[in-house]
Amino acid sequence: MNNLVQNEMMKLLAKKRLIIIGLIVGILVLMFTYAQYKQVEEQREKLGTDDWRAALQQQIIDTQNRLGSNRMLDEWREQLQVSLKQQQYYLDHDINPSEPGAATFTRMFLENAIDLFIPLLIMIVASDMVSSENSQGTIKLLLTRPVERWKILLSKYVTLLLSVSIIVAVTALLSYLLSGIVFGYQGWGAPVITGFELKGADVDVSQVRLVEQWKFLLMDLGLVWLVAVVVGTLSFMLSVLVRSTPAGMGIMLAALISGAILNNMVSSWESAKYFFMVNLKLTAYISGTAPPIEGMTLLSSVITLLVWWALALIVSFTVFTRRDVY
Amino acid sequence: MKQVTLSVRDLKKRIGKREIIKGIDFELNEGEVFGFLGPNGAGKTTTIRMLVGLIKPTSGSIHICGYDVRQDFTKAMKQMGCIVENPELYPFLSGWDNLLHFARMLPDVDETRMDEVVELVGLQARIHDKVKTYSLGMRQRLGIAQAMLNSPKLLILDEPTNGLDPAGIREMRQFIRKLAEEEGMSVLVSSHLLGEIQQLCDRVAIIKGGEIIKTDTVESLLSTQERIFWRVEPIQKGAEILSSFTEITLDQKYIITAYDELKTPEWNAALNQAGVRVHEMNRKLPGLEELFLQVTGGGAGIE
Ligand SMILES: Nc1ncnc2c1ncn2[C@@H]1O[C@H](COP(=O)(O)OP(=O)(O)OP(=O)(O)O)[C@@H](O)[C@H]1O
Ligand SMILES: [Mg+2]
């Protein structure tokens, strides 16, 4: 098995896919860093001063005043207390809340990349893993060695999991390292608000709390990895089923893009929540944005994705081990 | 008693509604070069794909060195090396890395063996170049090297001389004969090039429309078809006389009859008596080509 994975890695590296992916990520991160930098600069100009401390202090006083009034629901009071803590932290640690460090940038980048950008990168690797052997004809040599077919496919899948992990890690690392040049490498301990729960139309804020950014980032990374594995497995299945790599890529791309579109308009089509592509934005649940369809939760999305993942694996292995190769 | 390295029993393959292979039986012995001869679309490649486990037979059995290809796949494959159609290798890897790739899939193949096969096919000078820079002939060689890695008992080659120049073809032929004679390997070669099969193989199976029409040694296949070419004058009268004894065909200035050791002198005497002058009597073994065209019914026309 080890030997087989080594083989797959050798082919993957020889194709230089990972380097291309690294370059794409690098360029994109630089672009976003620049955009963010522009935004910060503009804000600074609008506010007129570098004196964000005074502004923050004013905000804190406002919040305290509102907390002091009696007409406040308990729930809202708790939430305000949480954001008060956050503001106080910024002040105490001398962090300008509108000028995030590299850690915040990385978190935001991952949260925005989870449903389209990262899946696209994964597709570059996954979608030709089997179909390229088919179209090159090398599948004939691969399958006439004294190795069972399922082992050959498993070695390819293990290689895919390795590359997915590498891609997610490299994306996080590059966005931290590159954005840090501009924003500085701080922000690991900064508090991030989480715990919003949407119950019907209401926001349940009873669970709202502050989490240190590094913990939050780890959660984000885990979710990104999960999404990447599921999308990778699905493209892997397509590459088993469809002989031509461009066709497989096209199908996957159509699915991902339709997911992005559906996300904006399916709120009334409830059963759309069983599509894998509307369940990709897992990080939205912990940062507290509303899901595209009412009733979707982190748990339901993860379960949906896992079901798709399992089906894709079963289909891939069944087809690959039984199929006639021409 | 020579060992049987490949035995095929009643092999059939149906794709959709068409029966492409309609029941094939044959056996290969140790040290034998066996030719698979048939026109385009006869089913040579389909049969070979079943032999190497790429496609499942609809019925029938295949044993390589006693191991069933379906039940004991890995054991059977350990005894076999093959090239199916073109030797497709990874173009983005070097020749050496390609060999390394396939060596890793085999038990106990080390670098010494890899060096050996590279030398065997004479690719030392270019082995570390990328395969995409190779010529077709070099790819064929690398394909052979790859098939030889596990020192197989049975080598299966689908059209091995495809794309080779005349020198390359001859070299390949000598190479295959050497493997069979010196290393006792059995080799199954498919081809529609008759000359090649004639010079290379010990036995031939002629296959058409998914069936084996004839299996025999090359010599005995040919000797049943010996003929005599007559050049006589006047040709009209000669033809008249000969046709009273036997079947004749006219080919420009020759009359062709079957060869019969006892009868030919009589025919000759009859010609002389009638005052026909015999300039030439030429005994000829037919090329496998004629035989082939004869048994496959002209060959042309893909079904
Ligand atoms: N995947 C397939 N689906 C349907 N029919 C097929 C398939 N592959 C081959 N055939 C048919 O099987 C028959 C035998 O094809 P095969 O490739 O075995 O011929 P061949 O003897 O190798 O010919 P050639 O000398 O041209 O290589 C042909 O009639 C072909 O049309
Ligand atoms: Mg063929």
Tab-separated table of C-alpha atoms and ligand atoms in Angstrom, chain A residues 326, chain B residues 15-16 18 20-21 38-47 49 85 158-159 190-192 207 302-303, ligand 1:
chain	number	residue	atom	x	y	z
A	326	TYR	CA	-11.350	-1.059	-22.959
B	15	ILE	CA	-20.976	-6.853	-25.392
B	16	GLY	CA	-24.540	-5.669	-25.460
B	18	ARG	CA	-23.272	-8.806	-29.983
B	20	ILE	CA	-17.749	-10.659	-30.018
B	21	ILE	CA	-15.835	-13.766	-28.997
B	38	GLY	CA	-6.654	-12.264	-37.812
B	39	PRO	CA	-8.029	-9.382	-39.823
B	40	ASN	CA	-9.098	-6.099	-38.258
B	41	GLY	CA	-11.956	-6.551	-35.845
B	42	ALA	CA	-11.421	-10.299	-35.540
B	43	GLY	CA	-11.326	-10.087	-31.762
B	44	LYS	CA	-7.610	-10.371	-31.053
B	45	THR	CA	-7.417	-7.411	-28.724
B	46	THR	CA	-10.675	-8.336	-27.008
B	47	THR	CA	-9.343	-11.814	-26.303
B	49	ARG	CA	-7.920	-8.021	-22.713
B	85	GLU	CA	-2.336	-2.322	-27.935
B	158	ASP	CA	-0.597	-7.147	-28.864
B	159	GLU	CA	0.931	-5.969	-32.134
B	190	SER	CA	-1.076	-10.912	-32.024
B	191	SER	CA	-0.707	-9.393	-35.412
B	192	HIS	CA	-2.260	-8.969	-38.785
B	207	ILE	CA	-9.010	-16.051	-35.845
B	302	ILE	CA	-15.195	-5.646	-41.319
B	303	GLU	CA	-18.217	-7.226	-39.721
C	1	LIG	N1	-16.085	-1.639	-26.221
C	1	LIG	C1	-16.638	-2.271	-27.250
C	1	LIG	N2	-17.964	-2.238	-27.433
C	1	LIG	C2	-18.536	-2.883	-28.462
C	1	LIG	N3	-17.854	-3.587	-29.376
C	1	LIG	C3	-16.519	-3.663	-29.258
C	1	LIG	C4	-15.839	-3.015	-28.189
C	1	LIG	N4	-14.531	-3.268	-28.343
C	1	LIG	C5	-14.396	-4.015	-29.437
C	1	LIG	N5	-15.586	-4.265	-29.995
C	1	LIG	C6	-15.837	-5.064	-31.200
C	1	LIG	O1	-15.208	-6.309	-31.053
C	1	LIG	C7	-14.683	-6.751	-32.288
C	1	LIG	C8	-13.259	-7.184	-32.098
C	1	LIG	O2	-12.453	-6.078	-31.794
C	1	LIG	P1	-10.915	-6.216	-31.451
C	1	LIG	O3	-10.427	-4.897	-31.024
C	1	LIG	O4	-10.750	-7.346	-30.517
C	1	LIG	O5	-10.306	-6.589	-32.878
C	1	LIG	P2	-8.795	-6.880	-33.256
C	1	LIG	O6	-8.757	-8.272	-33.712
C	1	LIG	O7	-7.879	-6.505	-32.181
C	1	LIG	O8	-8.621	-5.928	-34.506
C	1	LIG	P3	-7.373	-5.028	-34.958
C	1	LIG	O9	-6.523	-5.875	-35.810
C	1	LIG	O10	-8.053	-3.973	-35.753
C	1	LIG	O11	-6.702	-4.518	-33.753
C	1	LIG	C9	-14.863	-5.616	-33.269
C	1	LIG	O12	-15.924	-5.957	-34.137
C	1	LIG	C10	-15.230	-4.426	-32.417
C	1	LIG	O13	-16.164	-3.636	-33.092
